């Protein structure tokens, strides 16, 4: 029996999981770390904390599993995207890494689009407009505000690729994570000479670009001694977190997609041909399947909307849940079932943190529309869940405009545990919604490692061998009514757009 190691370098911690070749988790460990916020809107982390969590995780799973390190056929890396790790010529970290949720680069993003001759040209090459989360804006910020540091930069690496360097000594990345740097020619799957030249970034600072299942390096003797791994164990390219989650949910073929309801919401669709929204409302990245891409829509406050409602207005439910020994969300789901579809003509706009897809509006905010004395708390709960479902439907509708057809939808994240939410999505999407058994991104990159090690012939074949689906929700008789309510929901943002802009100026 061969084993595979998946390492997912997240924002709050790193999860290390050892799998067998059937995708079954054998042992896992999560090492947590903090985040620095030197100023409002800034977000940084120490790369050394990621590395310590990886070392601790490898040691822990080897100890728990009692698996011989020689039986580990390959290692895959996943992680938070867009982070900027700057190293000097001796591979020493020059400053804390600026990570994905940092918002300091609004001015730099405007400058990038100007330097590229306009947003349209940037989208044509990188498949996305300049966004504050992406790496290119962070690099430009350091060029302008910390020139003494930038002069010493010898290497620029993404978070998981810093871990790759520590494991193998190789400066490398892969196409899915590199797509989020805004330096990659996404249709061509290589660094863009035009973007690098116009942004004054030396290509020599960047790692070699691989496909996700390709072997990028091997465990060094020093790391073998430090962790207990076998020297020479191959490390494959891996993937950015969402691309890794796609492999971990089997979304690796045309027509397949997944919806995640976590703090934010993501609708992610696989496509065998590069498909770009010219207005930049959805992200197009290279995916972890060689020669394929994915399109992704993001709703900023999906699970966050229900969590906000629970934490702010559901103290009674929380107290009852604690007495009963159940999750407070179970009580919310039960209450929502007692409210009719449409929540008695009450609508919720889930824009607590502004919105990305499809509005690209940082100023818009949440709202209840239609609130009256007839409404009870359960109606507000249902309106929140329906509003989130409508915002996710916005992404699927945009995908349809782009020519993408979806007939297989997996559900992930905490919100996927709710059968009520899954049924709403099935009715709105018009297709089956299935839960997935497994470990998400960690399983995804472990399967990529299996492809690189020759255990599986291809990424789709690896998923067929290892991914298991759970419960299924199919569209029912409520689908037509939900779509009617969705059409009304779509009129609300345009009606309020100017109000949001004026509100931001107050």
XYZ file of C-alpha atoms in Angstrom:
506
model
C 0.000 0.000 0.000
C 1.324 3.416 -0.992
C 0.542 6.557 0.967
C 0.271 10.219 0.003
C 0.786 13.371 2.050
C -1.371 16.465 1.565
C -0.319 19.740 3.211
C -2.700 22.725 3.141
C -1.122 26.022 4.281
C -4.191 28.032 5.292
C -4.729 31.463 6.797
C -5.404 30.356 10.371
C -3.387 27.151 10.335
C -1.752 24.391 8.307
C -3.494 21.041 7.967
C -1.337 18.007 7.237
C -3.114 14.766 6.300
C -1.729 11.340 5.415
C -3.902 9.358 2.976
C -3.825 5.892 1.538
C -4.084 5.530 -2.242
C -7.885 5.115 -1.973
C -8.156 8.623 -0.538
C -8.896 7.511 3.020
C -7.429 9.753 5.717
C -5.042 7.853 7.994
C -3.819 10.637 10.297
C -4.090 14.422 10.408
C -2.740 17.380 12.334
C -3.504 21.106 12.291
C -0.934 23.621 13.496
C -2.372 27.084 14.142
C -0.758 30.526 13.944
C -1.779 34.156 14.119
C -2.077 37.116 11.786
C -0.469 40.546 12.099
C -2.519 43.708 11.443
C -0.064 46.622 11.732
C -2.702 49.024 10.378
C -6.412 48.921 9.630
C -6.951 46.827 6.492
C -3.457 45.297 6.542
C -2.828 41.573 6.993
C 0.564 39.879 7.341
C 2.044 36.613 8.586
C 5.468 35.233 9.408
C 6.489 32.557 6.861
C 8.496 30.912 9.613
C 5.187 30.144 11.369
C 3.946 28.279 8.288
C 7.148 26.255 8.198
C 7.006 25.347 11.883
C 3.394 24.190 11.462
C 4.427 22.026 8.477
C 7.317 20.424 10.383
C 5.084 19.762 13.389
C 2.365 18.353 11.138
C 4.639 15.939 9.290
C 6.110 14.646 12.540
C 2.641 14.261 14.054
C 1.053 12.273 11.211
C 4.061 9.980 10.931
C 3.905 9.354 14.667
C 0.133 8.833 14.777
C -0.034 6.565 11.738
C 3.082 4.452 12.352
C 3.447 4.418 8.541
C 6.974 3.849 7.264
C 8.121 7.066 5.592
C 9.452 4.966 2.703
C 5.827 4.070 1.862
C 4.933 7.721 1.187
C 4.968 7.953 -2.594
C 4.514 11.706 -2.927
C 3.657 15.021 -1.292
C 1.257 17.715 -2.499
C 1.020 21.325 -1.329
C -2.037 23.557 -1.195
C -2.438 26.939 0.415
C -3.828 30.411 0.722
C -3.363 32.238 -2.567
C -1.969 35.683 -3.461
C 0.452 36.031 -0.505
C 3.817 37.698 -1.165
C 6.913 36.196 0.454
C 10.116 38.148 -0.237
C 13.512 36.462 0.181
C 17.070 37.730 -0.147
C 19.895 35.923 -1.941
C 20.436 33.745 1.138
C 16.745 32.740 1.258
C 16.174 34.847 4.358
C 12.695 36.387 4.713
C 12.983 40.160 4.247
C 9.648 41.181 5.802
C 6.434 39.523 6.991
C 4.420 38.116 4.101
C 1.535 40.300 2.935
C -1.365 37.851 2.591
C -4.508 37.560 0.479
C -6.928 39.572 2.657
C -4.672 42.645 2.889
C -6.408 45.707 1.397
C -3.638 48.331 1.255
C -3.092 48.286 -2.508
C -6.119 50.122 -3.977
C -3.920 52.908 -5.405
C -1.402 50.406 -6.760
C -4.165 48.471 -8.521
C -5.244 51.640 -10.340
C -1.619 52.231 -11.314
C -1.262 48.680 -12.643
C -4.243 49.079 -14.963
C -2.867 52.416 -16.179
C 0.585 50.936 -16.782
C -1.015 48.109 -18.773
C -2.829 50.608 -20.989
C -6.217 49.905 -19.464
C -8.219 47.235 -17.653
C -9.160 45.490 -20.899
C -5.545 44.686 -21.785
C -4.819 43.405 -18.271
C -7.876 41.135 -18.372
C -6.926 39.838 -21.812
C -3.590 38.587 -20.450
C -4.214 37.737 -16.795
C -7.975 37.033 -17.142
C -8.757 39.343 -14.210
C -8.872 43.049 -13.346
C -6.362 44.380 -10.812
C -7.663 43.455 -7.360
C -6.295 44.458 -3.970
C -5.914 40.848 -2.885
C -3.656 39.835 -5.780
C 0.129 39.637 -5.516
C 1.060 42.143 -8.235
C -0.363 45.060 -6.260
C 1.576 43.972 -3.180
C 4.831 43.863 -5.135
C 4.213 47.355 -6.466
C 3.403 48.596 -2.946
C 6.781 47.380 -1.669
C 8.537 48.847 -4.704
C 7.070 52.258 -3.815
C 6.958 52.260 -0.019
C 9.846 49.976 0.989
C 12.432 50.415 -1.799
C 15.285 49.539 0.542
C 13.697 46.110 1.040
C 12.855 45.591 -2.620
C 16.486 46.230 -3.586
C 17.443 43.116 -1.604
C 14.763 40.851 -3.114
C 16.144 37.783 -4.885
C 12.990 35.643 -4.879
C 9.220 36.237 -4.714
C 7.233 33.181 -3.646
C 3.630 32.368 -2.779
C 2.984 30.855 0.682
C 2.889 27.210 -0.376
C 5.872 27.775 -2.666
C 7.923 29.061 0.263
C 7.161 25.727 1.930
C 8.233 23.963 -1.279
C 11.568 25.788 -1.104
C 12.046 24.729 2.504
C 11.229 21.100 1.658
C 13.145 20.746 -1.605
C 15.440 23.723 -2.109
C 13.622 24.504 -5.392
C 12.149 27.867 -6.484
C 8.966 26.778 -8.206
C 5.240 27.350 -8.466
C 2.373 25.895 -10.493
C -0.221 27.362 -12.791
C -3.286 27.533 -10.528
C -1.649 29.503 -7.708
C 0.467 31.568 -10.117
C -2.771 32.665 -11.849
C -3.642 34.637 -8.709
C -0.438 36.664 -8.786
C -1.670 38.668 -11.815
C 1.688 38.109 -13.495
C 0.742 34.968 -15.433
C -0.441 34.763 -19.009
C -3.458 32.660 -18.030
C -4.423 31.488 -21.549
C -0.755 30.656 -22.262
C -0.012 29.149 -18.786
C 3.336 30.965 -18.457
C 4.732 34.207 -17.010
C 3.703 37.225 -19.077
C 6.733 39.124 -20.363
C 4.491 42.086 -21.175
C 3.073 42.388 -17.654
C 6.460 41.896 -15.997
C 8.093 44.515 -18.215
C 5.382 47.118 -17.658
C 5.382 46.539 -13.879
C 9.218 46.559 -13.690
C 9.437 43.056 -12.207
C 12.428 40.882 -13.122
C 11.288 37.405 -14.225
C 14.353 35.953 -12.494
C 12.678 36.761 -9.142
C 9.875 34.294 -9.869
C 9.878 30.522 -9.624
C 9.666 28.094 -12.530
C 6.058 27.382 -13.513
C 4.858 23.751 -13.529
C 1.554 21.989 -14.071
C -0.053 20.927 -10.795
C 0.700 17.146 -10.898
C 4.292 17.581 -12.099
C 7.184 16.783 -9.761
C 8.868 20.054 -8.796
C 11.514 18.781 -6.378
C 12.370 16.168 -3.773
C 12.751 16.125 -0.001
C 16.291 17.102 0.953
C 18.424 15.084 3.392
C 18.283 17.961 5.897
C 14.476 17.995 5.856
C 14.391 14.199 6.067
C 16.437 14.369 9.243
C 14.244 17.157 10.624
C 10.836 15.585 9.897
C 11.275 11.836 9.520
C 10.378 11.844 5.818
C 12.467 9.842 3.343
C 15.033 11.891 1.423
C 14.133 11.959 -2.253
C 10.346 11.769 -1.735
C 8.819 13.722 -4.653
C 6.899 16.964 -4.106
C 4.476 17.910 -6.889
C 3.271 21.354 -7.934
C 0.069 21.165 -5.938
C -2.537 23.900 -6.234
C -4.024 27.052 -4.777
C -6.704 26.382 -2.177
C -9.783 26.518 -4.421
C -8.142 24.589 -7.256
C -7.065 21.965 -4.702
C -10.608 21.840 -3.309
C -11.856 21.195 -6.849
C -9.696 18.077 -7.100
C -10.776 17.056 -3.602
C -14.427 17.246 -4.669
C -14.017 15.663 -8.106
C -14.627 18.881 -10.047
C -12.133 18.010 -12.772
C -14.327 17.495 -15.843
C -16.418 19.694 -18.139
C -19.867 20.379 -16.646
C -18.755 19.903 -13.046
C -18.751 22.607 -10.369
C -18.829 23.126 -6.623
C -20.366 25.680 -4.299
C -18.699 26.523 -1.015
C -20.596 28.299 1.745
C -17.964 29.261 4.268
C -17.385 32.766 5.580
C -17.495 33.806 1.939
C -19.206 31.875 -0.832
C -17.561 30.449 -3.954
C -19.058 28.972 -7.100
C -16.303 27.189 -9.033
C -16.719 25.598 -12.480
C -14.248 23.491 -14.463
C -13.806 24.243 -18.154
C -11.669 22.572 -20.798
C -11.302 25.828 -22.743
C -10.157 29.206 -21.476
C -13.239 31.362 -20.860
C -12.837 34.976 -19.698
C -15.476 37.517 -18.680
C -14.354 40.739 -20.418
C -15.806 42.809 -17.555
C -13.788 40.933 -14.928
C -16.808 39.982 -12.811
C -15.625 36.374 -12.409
C -12.106 35.029 -11.958
C -10.596 32.763 -14.605
C -7.524 30.817 -13.481
C -5.588 27.829 -14.739
C -6.843 24.799 -12.843
C -5.025 21.787 -11.450
C -5.882 19.617 -14.452
C -3.179 20.140 -17.101
C -4.512 22.059 -20.084
C -7.736 23.131 -18.358
C -9.052 26.203 -16.518
C -11.663 27.158 -13.967
C -14.058 30.074 -13.574
C -14.880 31.251 -10.083
C -17.448 33.651 -8.661
C -17.138 34.972 -5.113
C -19.782 36.279 -2.722
C -18.091 38.083 0.145
C -20.444 37.333 3.067
C -22.312 34.053 2.536
C -21.864 32.033 5.712
C -20.852 35.277 7.399
C -24.388 36.618 6.875
C -26.004 33.770 8.800
C -23.279 33.844 11.457
C -23.812 37.589 11.886
C -27.562 37.043 12.300
C -27.027 34.208 14.780
C -24.458 36.055 16.873
C -26.400 39.343 16.877
C -30.047 38.286 17.140
C -30.193 34.647 18.251
C -29.054 34.627 21.884
C -32.178 32.658 22.880
C -31.536 29.998 20.256
C -27.910 29.728 21.351
C -28.955 29.207 24.970
C -31.537 26.534 24.056
C -29.034 24.785 21.786
C -26.484 24.671 24.609
C -29.070 23.110 26.940
C -30.036 20.540 24.305
C -26.439 19.783 23.348
C -27.023 20.593 19.671
C -25.651 23.128 17.203
C -27.499 26.461 17.186
C -27.603 26.252 13.387
C -29.778 23.132 13.704
C -32.405 25.241 15.487
C -32.124 27.937 12.828
C -32.699 25.363 10.077
C -35.751 24.029 11.907
C -37.166 27.548 12.281
C -36.561 28.378 8.604
C -38.698 25.412 7.570
C -41.668 27.080 9.311
C -41.339 30.196 7.143
C -42.758 29.967 3.605
C -40.692 30.216 0.448
C -39.999 33.908 -0.090
C -40.117 34.590 3.667
C -43.454 36.404 3.328
C -42.098 38.787 0.679
C -38.934 39.604 2.618
C -35.589 39.871 0.806
C -32.038 40.115 2.149
C -29.001 41.474 0.297
C -25.882 39.705 1.662
C -23.465 42.559 1.079
C -22.070 42.962 4.597
C -18.515 43.225 3.207
C -19.249 44.798 -0.164
C -19.510 42.393 -3.087
C -17.356 40.864 -5.800
C -19.313 38.713 -8.235
C -21.045 40.116 -10.169
C -21.096 43.695 -8.857
C -17.434 44.467 -8.031
C -18.676 47.084 -5.558
C -16.800 47.659 -2.304
C -19.392 50.227 -1.157
C -22.555 48.105 -1.241
C -23.915 46.894 2.092
C -26.446 44.435 3.477
C -30.154 45.212 3.588
C -33.551 43.731 4.384
C -36.126 44.778 1.781
C -39.869 44.467 2.489
C -39.678 44.283 6.269
C -43.073 44.728 7.921
C -44.872 44.044 11.195
C -46.010 40.656 9.901
C -42.495 39.261 9.917
C -41.156 37.008 12.644
C -37.571 36.074 13.382
C -37.882 32.879 11.363
C -38.783 34.962 8.304
C -35.606 37.008 8.703
C -33.595 33.794 9.056
C -35.117 32.408 5.871
C -34.578 35.694 4.023
C -30.881 35.585 4.951
C -30.461 32.031 3.651
C -32.416 32.780 0.474
C -30.476 36.014 -0.128
C -27.188 34.124 0.072
C -28.545 31.477 -2.310
C -29.617 34.209 -4.761
C -26.160 35.807 -4.618
C -24.574 32.435 -5.429
C -27.078 31.995 -8.270
C -25.698 35.304 -9.630
C -22.386 33.523 -10.250
C -24.028 30.549 -11.941
C -26.055 32.932 -14.132
C -22.862 34.739 -15.133
C -21.229 31.405 -15.990
C -24.175 30.638 -18.285
C -23.613 33.985 -20.049
C -19.991 32.908 -20.547
C -21.107 29.678 -22.210
C -20.460 27.317 -19.288
C -23.016 24.569 -18.670
C -23.149 22.914 -15.235
C -24.838 19.546 -14.666
C -23.003 18.298 -11.550
C -22.691 20.468 -8.424
C -20.884 19.512 -5.217
C -21.511 21.375 -1.953
C -18.707 22.209 0.485
C -18.099 24.307 3.582
C -20.073 24.667 6.786
C -23.190 25.861 4.983
C -23.295 22.648 2.956
C -24.310 20.819 6.143
C -27.711 22.525 5.939
C -30.243 20.469 3.937
C -32.427 23.588 3.738
C -29.669 25.587 2.040
C -28.772 22.711 -0.278
C -32.394 22.406 -1.407
C -32.562 26.142 -2.151
C -29.443 25.845 -4.300
C -30.708 22.745 -6.128
C -33.932 24.561 -7.033
C -32.125 27.725 -8.134
C -29.343 25.968 -10.043
C -31.658 23.437 -11.639
C -29.322 20.517 -10.963
C -28.509 17.974 -8.261
C -26.457 19.139 -5.272
C -24.221 16.542 -3.609
C -22.185 16.595 -0.433
C -18.650 15.205 -0.562
C -16.857 12.918 1.852
C -13.204 13.812 2.300
C -10.605 16.336 3.364
C -10.998 19.022 0.678
C -7.780 20.770 -0.416
C -5.473 18.376 1.459
C -7.032 15.392 -0.325
C -6.898 17.265 -3.631
C -3.161 17.848 -3.522
C -2.519 14.341 -2.195
C -4.259 13.019 -5.316
C -2.116 15.332 -7.450
C 0.915 13.806 -5.731
C -0.454 10.377 -6.625
C -0.592 11.372 -10.289
C 2.971 12.677 -10.136
C 4.137 9.474 -8.459
C 2.469 7.292 -11.091
C -0.205 5.775 -8.828
C -2.940 7.280 -11.014
C -2.803 7.899 -14.752
C -4.501 11.321 -14.636
C -6.220 13.756 -12.305
C -9.746 12.648 -13.352
C -8.764 9.003 -12.876
C -7.423 9.811 -9.390
C -10.719 11.473 -8.468
C -12.757 8.555 -9.803
C -10.712 6.236 -7.574
C -10.863 8.299 -4.397
C -13.795 10.760 -4.242
C -16.986 9.639 -2.528
C -20.244 11.601 -2.569
C -22.798 11.718 0.215
C -26.349 13.079 0.322
C -28.050 14.364 -2.830
C -30.663 17.107 -3.209
C -32.582 17.344 -6.485
C -34.711 20.251 -7.765
C -38.317 19.923 -6.616
C -41.624 21.655 -7.142
C -40.361 24.918 -5.631
C -37.866 25.610 -8.417
C -40.189 27.822 -10.482
C -41.167 29.931 -7.463
C -37.536 30.394 -6.417
C -36.565 31.580 -9.882
C -39.433 34.102 -9.831
C -38.165 35.494 -6.503
C -34.599 35.494 -7.840
C -35.622 37.705 -10.756
C -36.980 40.250 -8.269
C -33.776 39.955 -6.188
C -31.765 40.912 -9.279
C -33.569 44.270 -9.494
C -32.565 45.349 -5.990
C -28.843 46.068 -6.366
C -29.270 48.314 -9.449
C -32.014 50.219 -7.614
C -29.737 50.803 -4.607
C -26.373 51.265 -6.325
C -26.368 55.070 -6.151
C -27.630 54.959 -2.547
C -24.654 52.802 -1.600
C -22.215 55.245 -3.205
C -23.824 58.164 -1.380
C -23.859 56.219 1.894
C -20.115 55.685 1.607
C -19.624 59.459 1.412
C -21.586 60.277 4.581
